[in-house]
Amino acid sequence: MAVQTTLREEGRDTRSLECSHLGQFEADVLSGLAGAPKTLPCKYLYDEAGSKLFEAICELDDYYLTRTEADIFQNSLDSMAAFLGPSTILVEPGAGNCEKAEPLLGRMDSPHAYCPLDISPEILLAAQQRIQARLPNLNVTPVIGDFTSEDPWAELPVSEHRRVIFFPGSTIGNFTPDQAKGLLRQFAKYLRAGDGLLIGADLVKDSVVLERAYHDSKHITEQFNKNLLTRINSELNGNFDVDAFAHRAFYHRYRQRVEMHLVSLTQQTVTVSGQEFSFKEGETIHTENSHKYTLNGLKELLEQTGFNPKQYWTDNKQHYAIYYANVL
Ligand code: AVI
């Protein structure tokens, strides 16, 4: 009840949160389109339509990440739960619908609390009700906010219980190596010595497999990418001709990442929020990076950011890995 009140009170703030998001969205889009090369932050791919398209991507045969990670969890829940320990607070940044945490919470030894952290109050509230119905003794405390900023971390409940951050889904891959280090250091700041991190990441593999995952045969990823232009048109008074852009995704071997771009099929000028942006034919907007790690690279990333990697789990093709690490 107390948590529902918190969410309702947060709901009152949602309008001002939305206004500030819109202001930030506009500022980021205008500066991204003014840059050379043109870029747009990938976090804006996830409006309501984008989030639904991403859910559809996760169901695709070509997009092996979600099902591979789910299989690893399925096969190793008990040993993962043992690393998480008893009476732990599980904190999940970018939790969305919290579906990945639910089976883990069900196997953990008397978890003290689950704190999903996300920007969408509606999705969090629905997830809270679902999890609470299944695990009535668990204290579910959602926190609303962007986990890349410091604010929501300060709102997490203060407690002496052991803390573990749960960061599945290869979301770490959407940050450049420097950003990933900054983010993991931010995670480490919230944790204390002996607390933990359970993190999932996609691994380096054959470029054909990688490129098929981001250029799927059903063209859902294309719709997901182009939806960003539709979103700009509706929220920022833009006039992108979505059909005048093509979806491009390729594996950059040296940078170990799949890059997603929107390619202008013609020379054209686009207006967004009253500002004009010209495109040459073939010019791209870089919309997302999805970095891939080697097992060793992931271990090094953890070691460089204050963690002591203890155990990893992977699939038999070594397409994906989940690491558990303690804070030093
Ligand atoms: C959310 N993130 C881990 C996905 C990825 O694979 O980088 C986003 C995505 N972009 C295109 N397809 C999926």
Coordinates of C-alpha atoms and ligand atoms in Angstrom, one line a residue:
M1 CA 0.0 0.0 0.0
A2 CA 2.8 2.3 1.0
V3 CA 4.5 1.6 -2.3
Q4 CA 1.3 2.3 -4.3
T5 CA 1.0 5.6 -2.6
T6 CA 4.6 6.4 -3.5
L7 CA 3.8 5.6 -7.1
R8 CA 0.7 7.7 -7.1
E9 CA 2.6 10.6 -5.7
E10 CA 5.3 10.0 -8.3
G11 CA 2.4 10.0 -10.8
R12 CA 1.6 13.6 -9.9
D13 CA 5.2 14.4 -10.8
T14 CA 5.0 12.4 -14.0
R15 CA 3.8 15.4 -16.0
S16 CA 6.8 17.5 -15.0
L17 CA 9.0 14.4 -15.5
E18 CA 7.6 14.1 -19.0
C19 CA 8.1 17.8 -19.7
S20 CA 11.7 17.6 -18.6
H21 CA 12.1 14.4 -20.7
L22 CA 10.7 16.2 -23.7
G23 CA 13.1 19.1 -23.2
Q24 CA 16.0 16.7 -22.9
F25 CA 14.8 14.7 -25.9
E26 CA 14.6 17.8 -28.0
A27 CA 18.0 19.1 -26.9
D28 CA 19.6 15.6 -27.6
V29 CA 17.9 15.3 -31.0
L30 CA 18.8 18.8 -32.1
S31 CA 22.5 18.4 -31.0
G32 CA 22.7 14.9 -32.4
L33 CA 21.4 15.9 -35.9
A34 CA 23.7 19.0 -35.9
G35 CA 26.8 16.8 -35.3
A36 CA 29.1 15.3 -37.9
P37 CA 28.5 12.4 -38.1
K38 CA 24.9 12.7 -37.2
T39 CA 23.9 10.6 -34.1
L40 CA 20.9 10.0 -32.0
P41 CA 21.0 8.4 -28.5
C42 CA 19.7 4.8 -28.5
K43 CA 17.7 5.3 -25.3
Y44 CA 15.2 7.2 -27.4
L45 CA 14.4 4.1 -29.4
Y46 CA 12.1 3.0 -26.5
D47 CA 8.9 5.0 -26.7
E48 CA 5.7 2.9 -26.4
A49 CA 5.8 1.8 -30.0
G50 CA 9.6 1.2 -29.9
S51 CA 9.3 -0.9 -26.7
K52 CA 6.6 -3.1 -28.3
L53 CA 8.9 -3.5 -31.4
F54 CA 11.8 -4.4 -29.1
E55 CA 9.6 -7.1 -27.4
A56 CA 8.9 -8.4 -30.9
I57 CA 12.6 -8.5 -31.7
C58 CA 13.2 -10.5 -28.6
E59 CA 10.9 -13.2 -30.0
L60 CA 12.7 -13.5 -33.4
D61 CA 14.6 -16.6 -34.4
D62 CA 17.3 -14.3 -35.8
Y63 CA 17.7 -12.4 -32.5
Y64 CA 19.4 -15.2 -30.5
L65 CA 20.3 -13.0 -27.5
T66 CA 17.1 -13.2 -25.5
R67 CA 16.5 -16.9 -25.8
T68 CA 20.2 -17.8 -25.2
E69 CA 20.2 -15.7 -22.0
A70 CA 16.9 -17.2 -20.9
D71 CA 18.3 -20.8 -21.4
I72 CA 21.4 -19.9 -19.4
F73 CA 19.3 -18.6 -16.6
Q74 CA 17.0 -21.6 -16.8
N75 CA 19.9 -24.0 -16.5
S76 CA 21.8 -22.2 -13.7
L77 CA 19.2 -20.4 -11.5
D78 CA 20.1 -22.4 -8.4
S79 CA 23.9 -21.8 -8.6
M80 CA 23.2 -18.1 -9.4
A81 CA 20.9 -17.8 -6.4
A82 CA 23.6 -19.3 -4.2
F83 CA 26.0 -16.6 -5.3
L84 CA 23.4 -13.9 -4.5
G85 CA 23.1 -15.2 -0.9
P86 CA 20.3 -15.0 1.7
S87 CA 18.3 -11.9 2.7
T88 CA 19.6 -9.9 -0.3
I89 CA 18.2 -6.7 -1.8
L90 CA 18.1 -7.2 -5.6
V91 CA 18.3 -4.0 -7.5
E92 CA 17.6 -4.0 -11.2
P93 CA 18.5 -0.9 -13.3
G94 CA 16.3 -0.6 -16.4
A95 CA 14.1 -3.4 -15.2
G96 CA 11.2 -2.8 -17.7
N97 CA 8.6 -5.5 -17.1
C98 CA 10.9 -7.3 -14.5
E99 CA 10.3 -10.7 -16.2
K100 CA 13.9 -11.7 -15.9
A101 CA 14.1 -11.1 -12.2
E102 CA 11.0 -13.1 -11.3
P103 CA 12.4 -16.6 -11.6
L104 CA 15.6 -15.6 -9.9
L105 CA 13.6 -14.1 -7.0
G106 CA 11.7 -17.3 -6.8
R107 CA 14.9 -19.3 -6.3
M108 CA 16.7 -16.9 -4.0
D109 CA 17.0 -17.7 -0.2
S110 CA 14.5 -15.3 1.5
P111 CA 15.3 -12.2 -0.6
H112 CA 14.8 -9.1 1.5
A113 CA 13.6 -6.8 -1.2
Y114 CA 13.5 -6.3 -5.0
C115 CA 14.0 -2.7 -6.3
P116 CA 13.3 -2.4 -10.0
L117 CA 14.5 0.9 -11.4
D118 CA 13.0 2.3 -14.6
I119 CA 11.7 5.4 -16.3
S120 CA 8.2 4.0 -16.9
P121 CA 5.9 4.1 -13.8
E122 CA 3.1 2.2 -15.5
I123 CA 5.3 -0.8 -16.5
L124 CA 6.8 -0.8 -13.0
L125 CA 3.4 -0.7 -11.2
A126 CA 2.1 -3.6 -13.3
A127 CA 5.3 -5.6 -12.7
Q128 CA 5.1 -4.9 -9.0
Q129 CA 1.6 -6.2 -8.7
R130 CA 2.4 -9.3 -10.7
I131 CA 5.5 -10.1 -8.6
Q132 CA 3.8 -9.3 -5.3
A133 CA 1.0 -11.7 -6.2
R134 CA 3.4 -14.5 -6.8
L135 CA 5.8 -13.7 -3.9
P136 CA 3.6 -12.1 -1.2
N137 CA 6.4 -12.0 1.4
L138 CA 8.8 -10.1 -0.8
N139 CA 9.1 -6.3 -0.4
V140 CA 8.9 -4.9 -4.0
T141 CA 10.0 -1.2 -4.0
P142 CA 10.1 0.3 -7.5
V143 CA 12.1 3.4 -8.1
I144 CA 11.3 5.7 -11.1
G145 CA 14.2 7.3 -12.9
D146 CA 16.9 7.0 -15.5
F147 CA 19.5 4.7 -14.1
T148 CA 22.3 6.5 -16.0
S149 CA 21.7 9.5 -13.8
E150 CA 22.6 9.7 -10.1
D151 CA 19.1 10.6 -8.8
P152 CA 17.3 7.3 -8.7
W153 CA 20.2 5.6 -6.9
A154 CA 19.8 8.1 -4.0
E155 CA 16.2 7.0 -3.7
L156 CA 16.9 3.4 -3.1
P157 CA 16.0 2.1 0.4
V158 CA 18.8 2.4 2.9
S159 CA 19.4 -0.9 4.6
E160 CA 22.2 -3.0 6.0
H161 CA 21.2 -6.0 3.9
R162 CA 23.5 -7.4 1.3
R163 CA 22.9 -5.7 -2.1
V164 CA 23.2 -7.2 -5.6
I165 CA 22.7 -5.3 -8.8
F166 CA 21.0 -7.4 -11.5
F167 CA 21.8 -6.1 -15.0
P168 CA 20.8 -8.7 -17.7
G169 CA 19.8 -8.3 -21.3
S170 CA 23.3 -7.2 -22.6
T171 CA 22.2 -3.6 -22.0
I172 CA 25.9 -3.0 -21.1
G173 CA 26.6 -3.5 -24.8
N174 CA 24.7 -0.3 -25.7
F175 CA 27.3 1.7 -23.9
T176 CA 30.8 2.4 -25.4
P177 CA 33.6 0.9 -23.4
D178 CA 34.3 4.2 -21.6
Q179 CA 30.6 4.7 -20.8
A180 CA 30.4 1.1 -19.7
K181 CA 33.3 1.7 -17.3
G182 CA 31.6 4.8 -16.0
L183 CA 28.3 3.0 -15.5
L184 CA 29.9 0.0 -13.6
R185 CA 31.8 2.4 -11.4
Q186 CA 28.5 4.1 -10.7
F187 CA 27.0 0.7 -9.8
A188 CA 30.0 0.0 -7.6
K189 CA 29.5 3.3 -5.7
Y190 CA 26.0 2.1 -4.6
L191 CA 27.4 -1.3 -3.5
R192 CA 29.6 -2.0 -0.4
A193 CA 32.5 -4.5 -0.1
G194 CA 31.2 -8.0 -0.6
D195 CA 28.0 -6.9 -2.4
G196 CA 27.5 -8.3 -5.9
L197 CA 26.7 -7.7 -9.6
L198 CA 25.0 -10.3 -11.9
I199 CA 25.4 -9.1 -15.4
G200 CA 24.6 -10.5 -18.9
A201 CA 26.5 -9.7 -22.1
D202 CA 26.5 -10.8 -25.7
L203 CA 29.8 -12.3 -26.8
V204 CA 31.9 -11.8 -30.0
K205 CA 31.0 -14.4 -32.6
D206 CA 30.7 -15.0 -36.4
S207 CA 29.7 -11.7 -38.0
V208 CA 27.0 -13.4 -40.1
V209 CA 25.2 -14.5 -36.9
L210 CA 25.6 -11.0 -35.5
E211 CA 24.4 -9.1 -38.5
R212 CA 21.4 -11.4 -39.0
A213 CA 20.3 -10.5 -35.4
Y214 CA 20.2 -6.8 -36.2
H215 CA 19.0 -7.1 -39.8
D216 CA 16.3 -9.7 -39.3
S217 CA 14.4 -11.4 -42.1
K218 CA 11.1 -10.1 -40.8
H219 CA 12.3 -6.4 -40.9
I220 CA 11.2 -5.8 -37.3
T221 CA 14.6 -4.2 -36.4
E222 CA 14.2 -2.0 -39.4
Q223 CA 10.8 -0.8 -38.0
F224 CA 12.4 -0.4 -34.6
N225 CA 15.1 1.8 -36.0
K226 CA 12.8 3.9 -38.2
N227 CA 10.3 4.4 -35.4
L228 CA 12.8 6.9 -34.0
L229 CA 12.1 9.1 -36.9
T230 CA 8.3 8.7 -36.5
R231 CA 8.8 9.6 -32.8
I232 CA 10.7 12.7 -33.7
N233 CA 8.0 13.6 -36.2
S234 CA 5.2 13.3 -33.6
E235 CA 6.9 14.7 -30.5
L236 CA 9.2 17.3 -32.0
N237 CA 7.2 18.5 -34.9
G238 CA 9.5 16.8 -37.4
N239 CA 8.9 16.1 -41.1
F240 CA 11.2 13.1 -41.7
D241 CA 10.0 11.1 -44.7
V242 CA 10.6 7.7 -43.1
D243 CA 10.7 5.9 -46.5
A244 CA 13.5 8.2 -47.6
F245 CA 15.8 6.4 -45.0
A246 CA 17.1 2.8 -45.0
H247 CA 18.0 0.6 -42.0
R248 CA 21.6 -0.4 -41.9
A249 CA 23.3 -2.7 -39.3
F250 CA 26.8 -4.1 -39.6
Y251 CA 29.4 -5.6 -37.4
H252 CA 32.5 -3.4 -36.9
R253 CA 35.2 -6.0 -36.2
Y254 CA 37.8 -3.6 -34.8
R255 CA 35.3 -1.9 -32.4
Q256 CA 33.7 -5.2 -31.6
R257 CA 30.2 -3.8 -32.0
V258 CA 27.1 -3.9 -34.2
E259 CA 26.3 -0.4 -35.4
M260 CA 22.8 0.6 -36.4
H261 CA 22.3 3.5 -38.7
L262 CA 19.6 5.2 -40.8
V263 CA 20.9 6.0 -44.3
S264 CA 19.5 8.9 -46.3
L265 CA 18.4 7.5 -49.7
T266 CA 18.5 10.9 -51.3
Q267 CA 19.8 14.5 -50.8
Q268 CA 17.1 16.0 -48.6
T269 CA 16.4 18.7 -45.9
V270 CA 14.4 17.8 -42.8
T271 CA 12.9 20.2 -40.2
V272 CA 12.7 19.3 -36.5
S273 CA 11.5 21.8 -33.9
G274 CA 11.8 24.6 -36.5
Q275 CA 15.5 23.8 -37.3
E276 CA 16.6 22.5 -40.7
F277 CA 19.1 19.7 -41.2
S278 CA 20.4 18.7 -44.6
F279 CA 21.4 15.2 -45.6
K280 CA 23.6 14.2 -48.5
E281 CA 22.6 11.0 -50.3
G282 CA 24.1 8.1 -48.4
E283 CA 24.7 10.2 -45.2
T284 CA 23.8 8.3 -42.0
I285 CA 22.4 8.9 -38.6
H286 CA 24.1 6.6 -36.2
T287 CA 21.4 5.3 -33.8
E288 CA 22.9 2.5 -31.8
N289 CA 26.0 0.6 -30.8
S290 CA 25.7 -2.9 -29.5
H291 CA 29.1 -3.9 -28.2
K292 CA 30.1 -7.6 -28.0
Y293 CA 32.6 -8.9 -25.4
T294 CA 35.0 -11.8 -25.2
L295 CA 34.8 -13.7 -21.9
N296 CA 38.2 -12.2 -21.1
G297 CA 37.1 -8.7 -22.1
L298 CA 34.1 -8.9 -19.8
K299 CA 36.2 -10.1 -17.0
E300 CA 38.7 -7.3 -17.5
L301 CA 35.9 -4.7 -17.6
L302 CA 34.7 -5.9 -14.2
E303 CA 38.2 -5.9 -12.8
Q304 CA 38.8 -2.4 -14.0
T305 CA 35.7 -1.1 -12.4
G306 CA 36.1 -2.3 -8.8
F307 CA 34.7 -5.8 -9.1
N308 CA 36.2 -9.3 -8.4
P309 CA 34.7 -11.7 -11.0
K310 CA 33.8 -15.0 -9.3
Q311 CA 31.8 -17.1 -11.8
Y312 CA 30.4 -17.1 -15.3
W313 CA 27.8 -19.1 -17.0
T314 CA 27.5 -19.5 -20.8
D315 CA 25.7 -21.6 -23.5
N316 CA 27.4 -24.4 -25.4
K317 CA 28.1 -22.2 -28.4
Q318 CA 29.5 -19.4 -26.1
H319 CA 27.2 -16.9 -27.8
Y320 CA 26.3 -15.2 -24.5
A321 CA 27.6 -15.0 -20.9
I322 CA 26.3 -14.1 -17.5
Y323 CA 28.9 -13.0 -14.9
Y324 CA 28.7 -12.8 -11.2
A325 CA 31.2 -10.5 -9.5
N326 CA 31.8 -9.2 -5.9
V327 CA 32.7 -5.7 -5.0
L328 CA 36.3 -5.5 -3.8
Ligands
AVI1 C1 18.6 -3.6 -25.5 N1 19.8 -4.0 -26.3 C2 20.6 -4.9 -25.5 C3 19.5 -4.5 -27.7 C4 20.8 -4.9 -28.4 O1 20.9 -6.0 -28.8 O2 21.8 -4.1 -28.4 C5 18.8 -3.4 -28.5 C6 18.5 -3.9 -29.9 N2 18.8 -3.1 -31.0 C7 18.5 -3.8 -32.1 N3 18.0 -4.9 -31.8 C8 18.0 -5.0 -30.4

